[in-house]
Amino acid sequence: MEKIQTNRLDRGFFKYQDEFEAKALEVLRSGWYILGKEVSAFEEEFSSYIGTKYCAGLASGLDALILGIRALGIGKGDEVLVQGNTYIASVMGITVNGATPVFIDPDEYHSIDADKLEAAITDKTKAVMVVHLYGEPADMDKVVAVCKKHNLKLIEDCAQSHGACFKGKMTGSFGDVGCFSFYPSKNIGAFGDAGALVTNDEEILKKVKMLRNYGSEVRYYFKEVGMNSRLDEIQAGLLRVRLSHVDELTKEREQFAAKYKAELSNPLFTLPPERENANCVWHQFVIRTKKREALINYLNEHNVGTIIHYPIPPHLSECYAYMGYKKGSFPLIEQYADEVLSIPMYNGMTAEEQDYVIKVLNDFKG
Ligand SMILES: *Cc1c(COP(=O)(O)O)cnc(C)c1O
């Protein structure tokens, strides 16, 4: 059997090939390629999907974080509480702005442990960033309550949680800003880099739209030193196609997850728990095991791919060596980094592929 990879982007393309190809040709023939009617239409459709008033299309998820934090006025001398088990981009969004990340332990659902927020608040704390990691929403009741009580801004990193809800409300609609990535492997993926910021605050929207285009609102009048984070028409058009199918794409992932949960039964690893009152969208299906190295090798021998999200937590990453953290600084975060393993999960996975993955995993003897 051909190796079963953790993700197959081609399957996502072929699912709606005719629609993608028609849209790409339409944009190519339009003569307009950056920030045009496809971008505006996508911004409207996406904010309406998430349930916010506004959306700004951007060049990447990292840019959404960078510009969102900047638009909130957070910078040098400010502290942002963020879970320590996240992709590096969450933290870079903070540090690129000159602010300081304060790492918080995760709860058992891999999201920020809301019960540990208050103890970390100082007079420099300006915001909390939650990351709905792997598609599982954080406990937004508790997070929102802490932010309200202490007058903190709330930033949501939704790069892995398109369509995930907490008590029926979409992730991305709780915070002052919701930051999305449409990197090709995300639940709503473009065919290149793309991102977006959603908000209910018109001033934030205006500021982000200005900053994405060199700090200009009126052509060739530059109010601030901005950046180039414009979204292409072709990516926006293709994202509109993907967005029009998002419910069926999410349902398919839910079905794969339900099957994994029903049929994986090996005591050598644990399955991802699901938060009550939340709908996970299964960006990744992440198991945890003390036998990770042996399991990876075994799965490789049996043609099943895996990935670790993420092997080195941000506080131990070389780029943040200057912060002075050592191994042992955050034992729980490090334990997660040592035990998590993502198994194949992608739209278009066949029943045969999933049955094989389940059988091989259940046969693992350690
Ligand atoms: C992918 C990702 C990002 C960054 O998105 P890009 O589009 O790659 O810049 C940020 N945060 C998390 C949690 C991610 O998974």
XYZ file of C-alpha atoms and ligand atoms in Angstrom:
381
model
C 0.000 0.000 0.000
C 1.104 3.547 -0.781
C 2.241 5.436 2.333
C -0.658 7.100 4.138
C 0.435 10.637 4.907
C -0.833 12.831 7.716
C -2.322 15.191 5.159
C -3.154 15.046 1.449
C -3.726 18.448 -0.101
C -4.415 16.980 -3.544
C -7.540 15.249 -2.223
C -8.930 18.595 -1.101
C -8.348 20.003 -4.574
C -9.849 17.139 -6.561
C -12.976 17.156 -4.376
C -14.064 20.437 -6.009
C -11.695 20.516 -8.988
C -14.158 21.957 -11.498
C -15.160 24.820 -9.232
C -11.562 25.684 -8.337
C -10.436 25.612 -11.959
C -13.364 27.729 -13.147
C -12.719 30.332 -10.435
C -8.974 30.474 -11.110
C -9.602 31.060 -14.821
C -12.235 33.679 -14.065
C -9.761 35.649 -11.938
C -6.900 35.232 -14.422
C -9.112 36.622 -17.167
C -10.427 39.489 -15.039
C -7.302 41.647 -15.292
C -7.400 42.468 -11.554
C -5.198 40.477 -9.180
C -4.821 42.008 -5.718
C -7.456 43.460 -3.331
C -10.461 43.481 -5.619
C -13.979 42.156 -5.766
C -13.063 38.575 -4.860
C -11.298 39.812 -1.708
C -14.247 42.043 -0.758
C -16.728 39.222 -1.362
C -14.634 36.794 0.655
C -14.333 39.299 3.517
C -18.101 39.657 3.608
C -18.784 35.944 3.386
C -16.175 35.023 5.973
C -17.240 37.578 8.585
C -20.836 36.494 8.095
C -19.769 32.848 8.582
C -17.862 33.630 11.783
C -20.490 36.027 13.061
C -18.460 39.216 13.277
C -19.171 42.550 11.659
C -15.893 42.867 9.779
C -13.077 40.953 8.130
C -9.809 42.058 6.539
C -8.142 39.664 4.099
C -4.388 39.439 4.696
C -1.372 37.628 3.348
C -1.004 35.090 6.192
C -2.077 34.038 9.648
C 1.106 35.425 11.150
C 0.297 38.817 9.619
C -3.189 38.661 11.138
C -1.613 38.167 14.563
C 1.022 40.855 14.051
C -1.443 43.438 12.742
C -4.183 42.506 15.205
C -1.892 42.990 18.187
C -0.514 46.216 16.734
C -4.008 47.566 16.074
C -4.870 46.892 19.733
C -2.039 49.215 20.691
C 0.017 46.472 22.337
C 3.784 46.844 22.138
C 6.991 47.407 24.083
C 6.629 46.968 27.826
C 3.317 45.117 27.541
C 2.726 41.517 28.516
C 0.441 39.085 26.705
C -0.639 35.830 28.359
C -0.490 32.953 25.869
C -0.525 29.197 26.175
C 2.979 27.747 25.962
C 1.972 24.765 23.816
C 1.387 26.480 20.521
C 2.841 27.030 17.099
C 5.639 29.582 17.091
C 3.566 32.060 15.045
C 1.275 32.789 18.019
C 4.292 33.935 20.012
C 5.955 35.749 17.111
C 2.807 37.837 16.696
C 3.501 39.115 20.204
C 7.282 39.539 20.063
C 7.396 41.159 16.605
C 5.388 43.969 18.223
C 7.970 44.287 20.991
C 5.613 42.874 23.635
C 6.484 40.046 26.025
C 4.780 36.641 25.961
C 3.946 35.152 29.356
C 3.530 31.426 28.960
C 0.556 29.682 30.556
C 0.087 25.929 30.944
C -2.467 24.099 28.808
C -5.470 22.265 30.219
C -6.201 18.643 29.294
C -7.826 19.794 26.022
C -4.560 21.373 24.817
C -5.931 24.916 25.175
C -4.942 27.606 27.642
C -5.707 26.655 31.260
C -8.085 29.464 32.147
C -7.743 28.709 35.852
C -4.068 29.712 35.667
C -4.598 33.104 34.043
C -5.283 35.294 37.057
C -2.114 34.296 38.906
C -0.048 35.447 35.899
C -1.567 38.921 35.606
C 0.717 41.863 36.458
C 0.292 45.596 35.989
C 1.927 45.158 32.575
C -0.579 42.582 31.324
C -2.556 43.977 28.387
C -4.078 40.956 26.719
C -4.767 37.245 26.668
C -4.200 35.198 23.518
C -6.035 31.897 23.242
C -5.127 29.358 20.584
C -7.890 26.916 19.723
C -5.249 24.311 19.079
C -5.961 21.293 16.857
C -9.485 22.675 16.299
C -10.628 22.295 19.942
C -12.077 25.525 21.389
C -10.670 26.939 24.607
C -12.965 27.415 27.613
C -14.300 30.769 26.462
C -16.661 31.276 29.417
C -13.718 31.399 31.791
C -11.326 33.240 29.465
C -13.850 35.970 28.635
C -14.705 36.393 32.334
C -11.036 36.912 33.292
C -10.533 39.403 30.444
C -13.623 41.373 31.497
C -12.717 41.384 35.172
C -9.166 42.641 34.536
C -9.931 44.807 31.528
C -7.678 42.823 29.190
C -7.910 42.590 25.419
C -8.654 39.164 23.973
C -6.852 37.842 20.907
C -7.985 34.554 19.361
C -5.542 32.562 17.250
C -7.997 30.641 15.073
C -5.481 29.305 12.567
C -6.624 25.767 13.430
C -10.261 26.347 14.378
C -12.278 27.488 11.340
C -15.873 26.709 12.230
C -15.202 25.465 15.769
C -17.789 26.643 18.298
C -17.980 27.093 22.037
C -21.593 26.940 23.245
C -22.743 27.460 19.670
C -20.686 30.611 19.100
C -17.853 30.559 16.589
C -14.248 30.833 17.681
C -12.970 34.145 16.388
C -16.127 35.978 17.462
C -15.322 36.125 21.197
C -12.221 38.288 21.067
C -11.330 41.849 20.143
C -9.631 40.264 17.150
C -9.838 36.784 15.626
C -6.813 35.786 13.571
C -7.119 33.158 10.841
C -4.658 31.425 8.569
C -5.623 29.854 5.263
C -2.303 28.115 4.728
C -3.055 25.178 2.395
C -3.140 22.560 5.165
C -5.626 24.442 7.373
C -9.295 23.448 7.554
C -10.127 26.222 5.079
C -7.044 26.237 2.892
C -5.926 28.470 0.056
C -3.524 27.397 -2.709
C -0.734 29.536 -1.356
C -0.422 31.789 1.676
C -3.447 33.705 2.943
C -4.951 34.918 6.206
C -7.633 37.156 7.668
C -8.527 39.150 10.740
C -12.110 39.392 11.988
C -13.423 41.963 14.460
C -16.545 43.847 15.530
C -14.584 47.077 15.983
C -14.663 49.403 12.998
C -11.556 51.306 14.134
C -9.531 48.090 14.304
C -10.761 47.087 10.858
C -9.768 50.464 9.390
C -6.359 50.323 11.011
C -5.611 46.789 9.827
C -6.759 47.595 6.290
C -4.484 50.635 6.319
C -1.499 48.705 7.711
C -1.867 45.835 5.210
C -1.323 48.313 2.409
C 1.832 50.184 3.507
C -0.080 52.325 5.983
C -2.102 54.079 3.330
C -5.837 54.743 3.140
C -5.641 57.174 0.278
C -3.314 56.134 -2.518
C 0.261 57.384 -1.993
C -0.560 59.093 1.331
C 1.174 57.115 4.082
C -0.050 57.609 7.636
C 2.057 54.932 9.354
C 4.874 52.599 8.442
C 2.784 49.587 7.510
C 3.558 46.442 5.603
C 2.548 44.620 2.469
C 0.028 42.053 3.614
C -2.481 42.215 0.804
C -4.562 39.226 -0.227
C -4.545 38.047 -3.849
C -7.752 37.884 -5.850
C -6.989 34.353 -6.945
C -6.557 33.111 -3.365
C -9.688 34.956 -2.223
C -11.679 33.474 -5.108
C -10.464 29.951 -4.340
C -11.177 30.507 -0.637
C -14.757 31.452 -1.524
C -15.123 28.066 -3.212
C -13.704 26.305 -0.158
C -15.874 28.349 2.221
C -19.006 27.411 0.278
C -18.289 23.763 1.189
C -17.045 24.295 4.730
C -19.932 22.552 6.474
C -19.481 19.345 4.541
C -15.690 19.523 4.980
C -16.079 19.908 8.742
C -18.655 17.113 8.916
C -16.279 14.784 7.105
C -13.531 15.500 9.667
C -16.007 14.927 12.504
C -16.874 11.540 11.018
C -13.201 10.549 10.783
C -12.666 11.630 14.392
C -15.738 9.735 15.594
C -14.512 6.578 13.863
C -11.033 6.937 15.374
C -12.608 7.429 18.784
C -14.906 4.442 18.396
C -12.339 2.032 17.004
C -8.920 2.927 18.410
C -8.495 0.856 21.528
C -4.786 0.520 22.247
C -3.934 1.312 25.889
C -0.450 2.472 24.861
C -1.848 5.836 23.807
C -4.701 8.122 24.868
C -7.239 9.730 22.563
C -7.974 13.472 22.497
C -10.641 14.442 25.037
C -13.411 16.801 23.897
C -14.597 19.783 25.861
C -18.240 19.778 26.859
C -20.348 22.402 25.062
C -17.736 22.776 22.339
C -17.519 21.560 18.739
C -14.031 20.532 17.750
C -13.264 20.771 14.008
C -10.377 18.300 14.137
C -7.660 20.260 12.429
C -5.456 17.511 13.823
C -6.257 14.246 15.562
C -3.682 14.220 18.340
C -2.995 11.190 20.494
C -0.655 11.151 23.481
C 1.795 8.420 24.356
C 4.859 7.769 26.505
C 6.118 5.462 23.737
C 6.194 8.075 21.020
C 9.507 7.279 19.382
C 8.739 3.575 19.164
C 5.265 4.319 17.816
C 6.557 6.692 15.128
C 9.108 4.131 13.964
C 6.573 1.326 13.975
C 4.051 3.399 12.010
C 6.719 4.380 9.522
C 7.569 0.729 8.938
C 3.888 0.143 8.295
C 3.566 3.057 5.877
C 1.604 5.391 8.132
C 2.891 8.949 8.438
C 2.743 11.012 11.630
C 3.772 14.523 12.679
C 4.518 16.107 16.031
C 2.686 19.393 16.673
C 5.075 20.622 18.075
C 8.336 18.986 19.172
C 9.933 22.100 20.689
C 7.747 24.484 22.675
C 8.281 28.205 21.963
C 10.024 28.866 25.302
C 12.761 26.391 24.313
C 13.027 27.497 20.679
C 16.387 28.878 19.642
C 14.810 32.138 18.477
C 13.693 32.785 22.071
C 16.911 31.727 23.807
C 17.264 35.364 24.887
C 14.311 34.902 27.247
C 16.523 32.600 29.287
C 14.132 29.675 29.765
C 15.650 26.237 30.353
C 14.354 22.700 30.027
C 12.219 22.292 33.121
C 10.929 25.886 33.108
C 7.437 24.667 32.154
C 7.202 20.924 32.908
C 3.612 20.451 31.738
C 4.181 22.249 28.431
C 7.323 20.179 27.874
C 5.502 16.968 28.737
C 2.894 17.715 26.070
C 5.650 18.407 23.549
C 7.185 15.023 24.423
C 3.962 13.005 24.156
C 1.719 14.433 21.416
C 1.464 12.771 18.019
C -0.797 13.692 15.092
C -2.126 10.812 12.988
C -3.583 11.045 9.451
C -6.595 13.393 9.256
C -7.552 15.089 6.023
C -10.543 15.712 3.835
C -10.814 13.018 1.219
C -9.275 10.231 3.325
C -10.786 6.953 2.141
C -12.470 4.422 4.423
C -9.837 1.895 3.344
C -7.049 4.250 4.426
C -8.622 4.980 7.768
C -9.388 1.307 8.470
C -5.760 0.482 7.757
C -4.472 3.251 10.062
C -6.776 2.028 12.849
C -5.703 -1.585 12.451
C -1.997 -0.725 12.474
C -2.375 1.529 15.529
C -4.348 -1.093 17.422
C -1.682 -3.706 16.626
C 1.134 -1.619 18.176
C 2.736 -3.608 20.975
C 5.150 -0.986 22.328
C -0.616 28.037 10.912
C -0.674 28.757 12.201
C -0.365 30.121 12.300
C 0.252 30.917 11.196
O -0.387 30.948 10.006
P 0.431 31.272 8.661
O -0.623 31.500 7.659
O 1.287 30.073 8.378
O 1.254 32.485 8.905
C -0.562 30.746 13.521
N -0.980 30.077 14.587
C -1.261 28.756 14.546
C -1.744 28.073 15.792
C -1.092 28.051 13.358
O -1.365 26.741 13.325
